[in-house]
Coordinates of C-alpha atoms in Angstrom, one line a residue:
X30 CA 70.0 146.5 227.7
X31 CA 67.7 146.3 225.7
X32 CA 66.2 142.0 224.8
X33 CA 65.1 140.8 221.8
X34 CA 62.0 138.7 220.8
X35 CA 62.3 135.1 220.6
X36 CA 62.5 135.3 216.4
X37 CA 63.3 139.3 216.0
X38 CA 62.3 138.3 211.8
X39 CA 59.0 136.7 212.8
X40 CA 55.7 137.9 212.9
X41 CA 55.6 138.2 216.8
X42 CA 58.9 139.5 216.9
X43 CA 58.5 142.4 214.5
X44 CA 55.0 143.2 215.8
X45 CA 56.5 143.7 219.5
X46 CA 60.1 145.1 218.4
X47 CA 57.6 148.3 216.2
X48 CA 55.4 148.6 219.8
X49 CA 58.5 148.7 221.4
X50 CA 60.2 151.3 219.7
X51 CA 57.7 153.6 218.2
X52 CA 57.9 156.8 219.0
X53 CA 55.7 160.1 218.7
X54 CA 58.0 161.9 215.7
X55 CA 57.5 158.2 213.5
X56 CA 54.1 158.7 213.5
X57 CA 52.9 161.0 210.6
X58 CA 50.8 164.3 211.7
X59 CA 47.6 163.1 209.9
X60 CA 47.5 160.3 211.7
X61 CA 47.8 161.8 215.2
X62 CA 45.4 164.3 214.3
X63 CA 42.7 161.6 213.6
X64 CA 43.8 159.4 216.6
X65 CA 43.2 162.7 218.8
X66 CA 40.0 162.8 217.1
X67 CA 39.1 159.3 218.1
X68 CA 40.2 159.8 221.3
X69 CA 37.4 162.6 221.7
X70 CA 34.9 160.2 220.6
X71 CA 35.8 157.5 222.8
X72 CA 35.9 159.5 225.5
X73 CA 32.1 161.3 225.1
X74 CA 31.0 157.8 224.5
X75 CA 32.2 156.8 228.1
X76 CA 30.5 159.4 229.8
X77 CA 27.3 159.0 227.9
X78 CA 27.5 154.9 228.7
X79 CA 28.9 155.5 232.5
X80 CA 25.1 155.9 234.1
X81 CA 23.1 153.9 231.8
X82 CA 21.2 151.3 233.9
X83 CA 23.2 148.0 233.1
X84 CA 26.1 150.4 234.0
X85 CA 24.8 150.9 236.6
X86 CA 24.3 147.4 237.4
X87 CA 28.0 146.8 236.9
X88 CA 29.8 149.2 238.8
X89 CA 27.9 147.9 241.9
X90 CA 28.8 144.8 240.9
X91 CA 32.1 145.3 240.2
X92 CA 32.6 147.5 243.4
X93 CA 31.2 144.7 245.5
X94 CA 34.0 142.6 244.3
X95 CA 37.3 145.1 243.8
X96 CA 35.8 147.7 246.6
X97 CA 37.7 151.2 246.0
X98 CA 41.7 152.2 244.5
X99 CA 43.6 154.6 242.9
X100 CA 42.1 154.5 239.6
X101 CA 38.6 156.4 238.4
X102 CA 35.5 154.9 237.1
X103 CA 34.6 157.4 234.7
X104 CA 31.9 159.9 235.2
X105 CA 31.6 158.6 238.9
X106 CA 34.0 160.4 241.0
X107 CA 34.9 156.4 242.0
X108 CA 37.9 155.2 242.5
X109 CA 38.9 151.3 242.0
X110 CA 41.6 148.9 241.1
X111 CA 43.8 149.1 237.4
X112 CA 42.0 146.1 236.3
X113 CA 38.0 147.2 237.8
X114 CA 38.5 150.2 236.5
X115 CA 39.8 148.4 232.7
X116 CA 36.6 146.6 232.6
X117 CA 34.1 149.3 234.0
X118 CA 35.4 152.1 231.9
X119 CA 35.7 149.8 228.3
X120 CA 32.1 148.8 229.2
X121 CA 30.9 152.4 229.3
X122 CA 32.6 153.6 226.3
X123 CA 31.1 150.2 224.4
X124 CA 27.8 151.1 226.7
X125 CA 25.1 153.1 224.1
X126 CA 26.8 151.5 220.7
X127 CA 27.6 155.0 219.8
X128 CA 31.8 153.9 219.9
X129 CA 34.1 153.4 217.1
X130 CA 34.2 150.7 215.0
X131 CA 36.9 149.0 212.4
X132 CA 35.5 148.8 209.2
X133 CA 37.9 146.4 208.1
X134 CA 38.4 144.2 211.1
X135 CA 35.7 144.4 213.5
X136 CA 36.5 145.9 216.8
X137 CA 35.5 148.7 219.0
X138 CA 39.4 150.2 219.6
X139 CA 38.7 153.4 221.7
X140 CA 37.1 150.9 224.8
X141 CA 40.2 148.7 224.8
X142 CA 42.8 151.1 224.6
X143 CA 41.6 154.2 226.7
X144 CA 40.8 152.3 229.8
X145 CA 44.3 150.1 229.3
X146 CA 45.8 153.4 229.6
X147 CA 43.9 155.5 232.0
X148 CA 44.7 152.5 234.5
X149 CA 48.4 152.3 233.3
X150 CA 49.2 155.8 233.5
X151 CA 47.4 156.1 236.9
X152 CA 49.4 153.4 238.7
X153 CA 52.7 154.3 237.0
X154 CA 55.7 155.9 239.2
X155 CA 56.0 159.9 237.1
X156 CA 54.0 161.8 234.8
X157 CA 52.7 160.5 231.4
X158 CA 53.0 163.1 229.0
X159 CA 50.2 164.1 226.6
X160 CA 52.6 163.0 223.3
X161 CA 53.2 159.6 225.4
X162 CA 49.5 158.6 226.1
X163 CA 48.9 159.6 222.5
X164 CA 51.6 157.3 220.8
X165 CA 50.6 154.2 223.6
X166 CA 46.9 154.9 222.2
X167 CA 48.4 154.4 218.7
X168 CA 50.2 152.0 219.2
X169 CA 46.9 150.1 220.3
X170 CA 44.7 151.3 217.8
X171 CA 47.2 149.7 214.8
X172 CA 47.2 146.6 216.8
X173 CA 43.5 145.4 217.5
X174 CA 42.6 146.0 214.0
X175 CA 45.9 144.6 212.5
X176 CA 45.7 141.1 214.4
X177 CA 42.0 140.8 213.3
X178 CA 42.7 141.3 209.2
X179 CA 44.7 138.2 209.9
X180 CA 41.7 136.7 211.0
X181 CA 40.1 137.8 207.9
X182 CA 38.2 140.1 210.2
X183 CA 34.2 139.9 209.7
X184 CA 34.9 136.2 209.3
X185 CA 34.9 136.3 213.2
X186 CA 31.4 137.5 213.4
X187 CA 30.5 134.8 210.4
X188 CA 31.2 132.0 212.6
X189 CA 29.6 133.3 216.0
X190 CA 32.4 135.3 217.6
X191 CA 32.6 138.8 219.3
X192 CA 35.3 139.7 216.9
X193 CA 36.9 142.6 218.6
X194 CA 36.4 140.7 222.2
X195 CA 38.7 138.3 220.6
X196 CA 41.4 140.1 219.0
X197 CA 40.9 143.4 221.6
X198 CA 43.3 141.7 224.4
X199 CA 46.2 142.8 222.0
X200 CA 45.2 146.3 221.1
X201 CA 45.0 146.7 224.9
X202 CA 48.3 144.8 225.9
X203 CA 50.5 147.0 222.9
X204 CA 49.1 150.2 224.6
X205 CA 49.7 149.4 228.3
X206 CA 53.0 147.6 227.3
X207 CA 54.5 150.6 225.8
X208 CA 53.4 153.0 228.5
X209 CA 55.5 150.6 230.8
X210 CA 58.4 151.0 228.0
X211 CA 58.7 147.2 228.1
X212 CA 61.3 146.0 225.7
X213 CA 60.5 144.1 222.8
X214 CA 61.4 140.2 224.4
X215 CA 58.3 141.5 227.4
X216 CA 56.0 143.0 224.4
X217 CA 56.4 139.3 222.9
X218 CA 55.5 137.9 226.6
X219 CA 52.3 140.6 227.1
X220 CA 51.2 139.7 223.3
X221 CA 51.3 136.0 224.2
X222 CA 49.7 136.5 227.8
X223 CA 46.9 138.7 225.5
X224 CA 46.1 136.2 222.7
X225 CA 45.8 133.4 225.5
X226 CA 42.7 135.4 227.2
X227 CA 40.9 135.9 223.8
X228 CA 37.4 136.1 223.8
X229 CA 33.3 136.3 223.5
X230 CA 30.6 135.0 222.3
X231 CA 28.1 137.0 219.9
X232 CA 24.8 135.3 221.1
X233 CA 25.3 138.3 223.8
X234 CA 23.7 140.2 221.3
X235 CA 20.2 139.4 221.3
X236 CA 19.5 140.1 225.1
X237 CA 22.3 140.0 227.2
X238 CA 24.1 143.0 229.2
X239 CA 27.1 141.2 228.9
X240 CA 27.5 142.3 225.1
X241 CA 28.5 145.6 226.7
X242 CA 31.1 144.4 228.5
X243 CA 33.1 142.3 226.1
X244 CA 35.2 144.8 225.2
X245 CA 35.9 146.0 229.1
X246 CA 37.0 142.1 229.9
X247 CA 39.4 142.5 226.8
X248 CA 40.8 145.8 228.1
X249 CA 41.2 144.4 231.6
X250 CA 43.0 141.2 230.3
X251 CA 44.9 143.5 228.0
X252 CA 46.2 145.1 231.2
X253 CA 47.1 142.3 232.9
X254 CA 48.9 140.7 230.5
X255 CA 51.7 143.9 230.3
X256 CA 51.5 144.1 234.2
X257 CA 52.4 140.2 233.9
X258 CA 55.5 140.5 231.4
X259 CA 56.7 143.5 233.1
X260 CA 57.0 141.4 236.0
X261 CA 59.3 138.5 234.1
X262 CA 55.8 136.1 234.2
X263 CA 56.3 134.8 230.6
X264 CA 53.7 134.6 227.9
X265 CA 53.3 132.5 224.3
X266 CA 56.6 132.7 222.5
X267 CA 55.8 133.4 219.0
X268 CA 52.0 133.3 219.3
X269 CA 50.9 134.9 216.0
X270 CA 53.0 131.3 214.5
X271 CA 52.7 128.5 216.4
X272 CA 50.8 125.7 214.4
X273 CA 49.4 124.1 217.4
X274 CA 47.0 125.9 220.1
X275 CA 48.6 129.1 218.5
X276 CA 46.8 132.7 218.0
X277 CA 46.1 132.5 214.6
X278 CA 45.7 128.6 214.2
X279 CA 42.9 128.2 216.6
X280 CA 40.8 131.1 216.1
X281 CA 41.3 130.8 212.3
X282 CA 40.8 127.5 212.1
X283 CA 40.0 125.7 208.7
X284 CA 39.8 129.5 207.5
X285 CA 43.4 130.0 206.6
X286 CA 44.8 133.1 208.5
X287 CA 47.1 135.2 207.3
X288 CA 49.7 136.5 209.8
X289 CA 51.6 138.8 207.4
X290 CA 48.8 141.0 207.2
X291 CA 49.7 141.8 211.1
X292 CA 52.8 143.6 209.8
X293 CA 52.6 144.1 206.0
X294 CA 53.4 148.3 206.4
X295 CA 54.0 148.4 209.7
X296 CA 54.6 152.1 209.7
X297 CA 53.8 153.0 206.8
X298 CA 50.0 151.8 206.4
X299 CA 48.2 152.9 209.1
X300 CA 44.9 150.9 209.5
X301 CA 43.3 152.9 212.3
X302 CA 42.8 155.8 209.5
X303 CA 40.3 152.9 208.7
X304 CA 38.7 153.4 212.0
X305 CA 35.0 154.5 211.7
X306 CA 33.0 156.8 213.6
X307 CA 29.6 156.4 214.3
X308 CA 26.5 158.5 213.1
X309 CA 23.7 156.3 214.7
X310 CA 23.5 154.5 218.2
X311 CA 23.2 151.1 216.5
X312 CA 25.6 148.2 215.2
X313 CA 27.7 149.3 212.9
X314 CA 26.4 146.8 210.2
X315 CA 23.3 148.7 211.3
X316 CA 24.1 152.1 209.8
X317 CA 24.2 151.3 205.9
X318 CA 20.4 150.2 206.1
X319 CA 19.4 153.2 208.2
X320 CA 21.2 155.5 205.5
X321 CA 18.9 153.6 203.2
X322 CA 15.8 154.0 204.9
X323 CA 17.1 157.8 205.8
X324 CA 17.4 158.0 202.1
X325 CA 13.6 156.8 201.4
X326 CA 12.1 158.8 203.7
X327 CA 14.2 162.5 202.5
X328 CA 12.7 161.2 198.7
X329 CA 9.2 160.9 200.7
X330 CA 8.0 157.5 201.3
X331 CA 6.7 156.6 204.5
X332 CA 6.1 153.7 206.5
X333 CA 2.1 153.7 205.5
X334 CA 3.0 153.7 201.6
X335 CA 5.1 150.0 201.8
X336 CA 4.1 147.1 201.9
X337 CA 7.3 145.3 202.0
X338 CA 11.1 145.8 202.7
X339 CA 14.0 144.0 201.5
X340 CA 17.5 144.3 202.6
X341 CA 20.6 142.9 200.8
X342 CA 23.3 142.6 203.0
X343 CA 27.2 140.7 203.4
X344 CA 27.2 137.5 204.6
X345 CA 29.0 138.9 208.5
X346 CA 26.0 141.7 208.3
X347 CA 23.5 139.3 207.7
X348 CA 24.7 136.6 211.2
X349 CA 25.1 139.8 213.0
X350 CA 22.2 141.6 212.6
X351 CA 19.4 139.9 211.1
X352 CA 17.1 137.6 213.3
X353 CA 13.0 138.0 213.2
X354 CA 12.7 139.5 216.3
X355 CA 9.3 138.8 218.6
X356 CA 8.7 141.1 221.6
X357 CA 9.4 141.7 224.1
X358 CA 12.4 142.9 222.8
X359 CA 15.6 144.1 224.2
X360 CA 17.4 147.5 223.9
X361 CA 20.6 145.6 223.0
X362 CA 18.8 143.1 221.1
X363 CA 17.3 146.3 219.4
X364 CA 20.4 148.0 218.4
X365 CA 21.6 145.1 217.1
X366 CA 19.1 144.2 214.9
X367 CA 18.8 145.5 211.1
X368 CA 15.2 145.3 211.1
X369 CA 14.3 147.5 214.1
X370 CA 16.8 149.9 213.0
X371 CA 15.3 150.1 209.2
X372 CA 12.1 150.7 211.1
X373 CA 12.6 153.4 213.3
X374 CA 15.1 155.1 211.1
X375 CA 11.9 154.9 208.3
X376 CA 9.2 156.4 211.0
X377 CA 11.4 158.8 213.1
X378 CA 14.2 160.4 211.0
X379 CA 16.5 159.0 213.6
X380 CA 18.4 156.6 215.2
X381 CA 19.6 158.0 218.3
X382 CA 18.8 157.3 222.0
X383 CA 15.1 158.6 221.9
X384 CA 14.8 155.2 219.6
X385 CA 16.3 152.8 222.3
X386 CA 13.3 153.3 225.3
X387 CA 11.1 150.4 226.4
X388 CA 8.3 152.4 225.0
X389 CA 9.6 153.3 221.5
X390 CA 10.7 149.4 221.2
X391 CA 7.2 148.3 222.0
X392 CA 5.8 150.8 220.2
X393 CA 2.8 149.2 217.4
X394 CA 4.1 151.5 214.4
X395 CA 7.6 150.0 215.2
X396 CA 6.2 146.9 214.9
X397 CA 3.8 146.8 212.3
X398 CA 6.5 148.2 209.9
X399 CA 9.1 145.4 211.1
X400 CA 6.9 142.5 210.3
X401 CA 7.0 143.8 206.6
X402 CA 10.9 143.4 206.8
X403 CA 13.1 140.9 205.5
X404 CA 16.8 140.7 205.3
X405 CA 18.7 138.6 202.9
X406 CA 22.6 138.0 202.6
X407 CA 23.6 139.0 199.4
X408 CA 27.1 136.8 197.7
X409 CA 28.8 139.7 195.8
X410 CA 28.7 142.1 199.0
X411 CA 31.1 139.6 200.8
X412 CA 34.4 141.3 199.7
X413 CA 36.3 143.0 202.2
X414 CA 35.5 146.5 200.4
X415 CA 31.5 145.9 200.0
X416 CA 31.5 144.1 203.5
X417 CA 29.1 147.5 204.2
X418 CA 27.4 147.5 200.6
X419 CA 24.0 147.3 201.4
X420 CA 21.1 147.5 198.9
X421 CA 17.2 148.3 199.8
X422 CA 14.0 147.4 197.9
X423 CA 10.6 149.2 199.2
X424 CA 7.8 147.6 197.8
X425 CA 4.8 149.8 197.6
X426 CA 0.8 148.2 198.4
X427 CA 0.3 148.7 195.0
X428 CA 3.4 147.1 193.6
X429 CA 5.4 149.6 192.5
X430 CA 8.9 149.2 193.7
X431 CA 11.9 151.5 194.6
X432 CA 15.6 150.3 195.4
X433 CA 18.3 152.5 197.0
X434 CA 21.8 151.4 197.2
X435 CA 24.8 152.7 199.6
X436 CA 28.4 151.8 198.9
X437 CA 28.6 152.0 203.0
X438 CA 27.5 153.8 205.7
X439 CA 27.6 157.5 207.1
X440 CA 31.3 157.6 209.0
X441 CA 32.6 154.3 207.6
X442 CA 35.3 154.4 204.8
X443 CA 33.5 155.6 201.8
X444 CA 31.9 158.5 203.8
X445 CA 34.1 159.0 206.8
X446 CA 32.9 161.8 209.5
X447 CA 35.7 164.7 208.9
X448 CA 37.3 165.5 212.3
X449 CA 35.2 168.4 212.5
X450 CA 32.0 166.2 212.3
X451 CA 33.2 164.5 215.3
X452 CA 34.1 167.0 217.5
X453 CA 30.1 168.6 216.8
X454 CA 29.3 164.5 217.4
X455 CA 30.8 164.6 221.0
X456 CA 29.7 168.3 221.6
X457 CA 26.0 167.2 220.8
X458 CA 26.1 163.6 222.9
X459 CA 28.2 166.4 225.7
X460 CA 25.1 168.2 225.4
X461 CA 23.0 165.6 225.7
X462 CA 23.7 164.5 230.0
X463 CA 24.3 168.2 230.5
X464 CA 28.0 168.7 230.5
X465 CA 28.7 171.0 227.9
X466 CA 30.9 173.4 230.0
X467 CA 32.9 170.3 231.1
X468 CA 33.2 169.1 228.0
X469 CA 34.8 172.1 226.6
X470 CA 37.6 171.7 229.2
X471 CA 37.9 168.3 227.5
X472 CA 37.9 169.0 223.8
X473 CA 40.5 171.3 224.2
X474 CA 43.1 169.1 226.6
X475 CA 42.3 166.4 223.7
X476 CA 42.7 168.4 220.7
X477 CA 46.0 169.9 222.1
X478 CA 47.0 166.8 223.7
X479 CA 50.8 166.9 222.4
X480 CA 51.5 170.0 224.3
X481 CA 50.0 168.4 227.7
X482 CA 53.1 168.4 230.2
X483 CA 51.0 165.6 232.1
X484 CA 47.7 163.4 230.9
X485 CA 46.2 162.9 234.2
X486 CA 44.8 166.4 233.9
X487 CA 42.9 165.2 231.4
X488 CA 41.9 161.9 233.8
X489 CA 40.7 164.4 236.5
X490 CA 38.0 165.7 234.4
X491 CA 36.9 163.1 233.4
X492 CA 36.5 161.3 236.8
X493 CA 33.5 163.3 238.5
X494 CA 30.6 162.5 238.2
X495 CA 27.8 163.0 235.4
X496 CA 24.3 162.4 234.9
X497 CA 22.1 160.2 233.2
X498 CA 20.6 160.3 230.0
X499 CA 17.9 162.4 230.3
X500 CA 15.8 159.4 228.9
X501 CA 13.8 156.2 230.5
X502 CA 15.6 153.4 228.6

């Protein structure tokens, strides 16, 4: 029998009565076809990130502390527990910045959802069907974003948060929730369990491998909290409403949170088509000032022709990514920063791995160009549809200026990478630790994921083990 939500008409209710009940034929072809596409991208980006060093460091860590399981750490041929495994995997996939990213409400979906259901499916009685892991990634991938538009999204990073950290736990929780086919009253418990382990703090960005692994402690929480309703431990009744220490009212705060905007079209509107897909191994508020600099250099100005930069950027771009930076400098510091990415985007014609290395970041070039950088939050780029505007004056020694403007960046909403951009994107980065054959295996099981009798044919291949980045980083 199935049990209904505290308030069925509420918020809560509604949002865990459409995870529980959504099924593959509601879900409209277009959007499967892009979530498949995601997928593919999520999943290049966790074998990429599984043998980077501060990887590394965390799957010894990690193993110290769990020791081995039944589920795989990605691109390891390891095994571990559901919830080690959550955390190591998200952490890869979040590992090189080369993940997805909402443009609208910042989060990074694919490393909460894949390794919530990679762990589910794993430890679950049966098979998982291809069409079943692709609805329970769905599911996830409306949720995370939808929870942090009620939190006015970017407004998160404003005021110092790890936006998707915070708001992640749920995207996670829906997935691993309906792959356990909880009923709606259990979705409501997991969705309360998940907002109550919310989430991270941005000063992780300037030096600190822990940035990685934000979204890996959301996934794991994510887990637990389904594992946790599913066993009757009861979570926050009516989170996304309560007044006092709920969801909503605590992390928005004095910033007046909508929670309609959780289900306003639920099922109709489907915000992961919002979902962008990154060009650059950067920030995402990164990418719309490297298509700037990208642009200077194609109409040929170099780094020795300027003799100043300015950058006019949203108020969430501007907290997140712009701090004068002294070396020595970090790689995650780097890729965070708007200024080294101008720079090396100006002088290489890239932003890609090659751009990350100790020796690139203390480069002088990269420096003496950075020091002639300033970045400046711009008012009337605040609106949710400019939150990626970005607008670029190059001053020459002589004077003479030049100014380039982008509505937002390569892969984000006004330019989105076509599905056939990202499967060359994951074939490319495939390419890149040596894997191509693999990978081919890969692309296909993805791509024809809705005919796949059983998904953890898809988890084998991606358990053994890969190798490094063929750079010193």
């Amino acid at each position: 029998m199935t049990i209904e939500p505290t308030d069925p008409q509420g918020v809560t209710g509604r949002l865990a009565t459409w995870i529980a009940e959504l099924r593959y034929d509601d879900i409209p072809e277009a959007v499967r076809e892009r979530a498949r596409h995601l997928l593919l991208d999520g999943l290049v980006c966790a074998l990429v990130g599984a043998r980077l060093p501060w990887s590394e460091r965390a799957v010894e860590a990690v193993l110290a502390l769990e020791g081995r399981g039944d589920v795989p750490v990605l691109g390891w041929g390891l095994t571990t527990s559901a919830p080690a495994a959550c955390l190591l995997n998200g952490t890869f996939i979040q590992g090189f910045e080369l993940d997805d990213y909402h443009v609208r409400a910042p989060l990074h979906s694919n490393s909460l959802v894949v390794p919530s259901a990679i762990s589910t499916l794993t430890t679950l009685d049966g098979k998982v069907s291809g069409r079943q892991l692709l609805t329970a990634l769905i599911a996830g991938y409306e949720v995370g974003p939808r929870v942090g538009l009620a939190l006015h999204g970017a407004e998160m990073l404003s005021r110092g948060w790890h936006s998707g950290a915070v708001f992640g736990t749920h995207a996670s929780a829906a997935t691993s929730a309906w792959l356990r086919r909880l009923d709606p009253a259990r979705v409501e418990d997991a969705l309360g369990q998940a907002a109550t382990q919310s989430a991270g703090l941005m000063a992780a960005q300037y030096e600190a491998m822990s940035k990685r692994m934000h979204h890996g402690f959301s996934s794991r929480n994510g887990l637990y909290a389904a594992a946790l309703a599913e066993a009757g431990y009861t979570g926050i009744k009516r989170v996304y409403e309560r007044e006092y220490g709920g969801f909503l009212a605590t992390f928005g705060e004095g910033h007046s949170p909508r929670a309609d905007l959780i289900t306003d079209g639920l099922g109709q509107n489907w915000v992961l088509m919002d979902t962008g897909v990154k060009a650059y191994a950067a920030m995402a508020a990164t990418h719309a000032p490297i298509d700037c600099a990208l642009e200077a250099r194609a109409r040929g100005i170099s780094a020795d022709d300027i003799g100043a930069i300015s950058v006019e950027v949203s108020h969430a771009a501007y907290h997140h990514g712009w701090w004068k930076p002294e070396p020595p400098l970090e790689t995650i510091g780097a890729q965070m920063n708007i200024g080294y990415a101008v720079s090396v985007a100006l002088l290489d014609g890239q932003v890609l791995a090659e751009q990350f290395t100790r020796d690139r970041i203390s480069a002088d070039d990269v420096w003496s160009l950075l020091r002639r950088i300033e970045v400046h939050h711009r008012a009337d780029f605040d609106g949710p549809d400019d939150r990626f505007r970005t607008r670029m004056r190059l001053t020459s020694h002589s004077g003479d200026t030049v100014e380039i403007e982008v509505d937002g960046p390569l892969g984000g909403p006004t330019r989105p990478l076509p599905n056939r951009d990202v499967v060359a994107k994951a074939r490319r980065l495939a390419e890149s630790i040596d894997i191509s054959e693999r990978w081919q295996r890969i692309e296909r099981l993805v791509l024809d994921l809705d005919s796949l009798p059983d998904a953890s044919v898809l988890v084998g291949e991606l358990a053994s083990s890969v190798p490094a980045l063929p750079v010193t980083l």
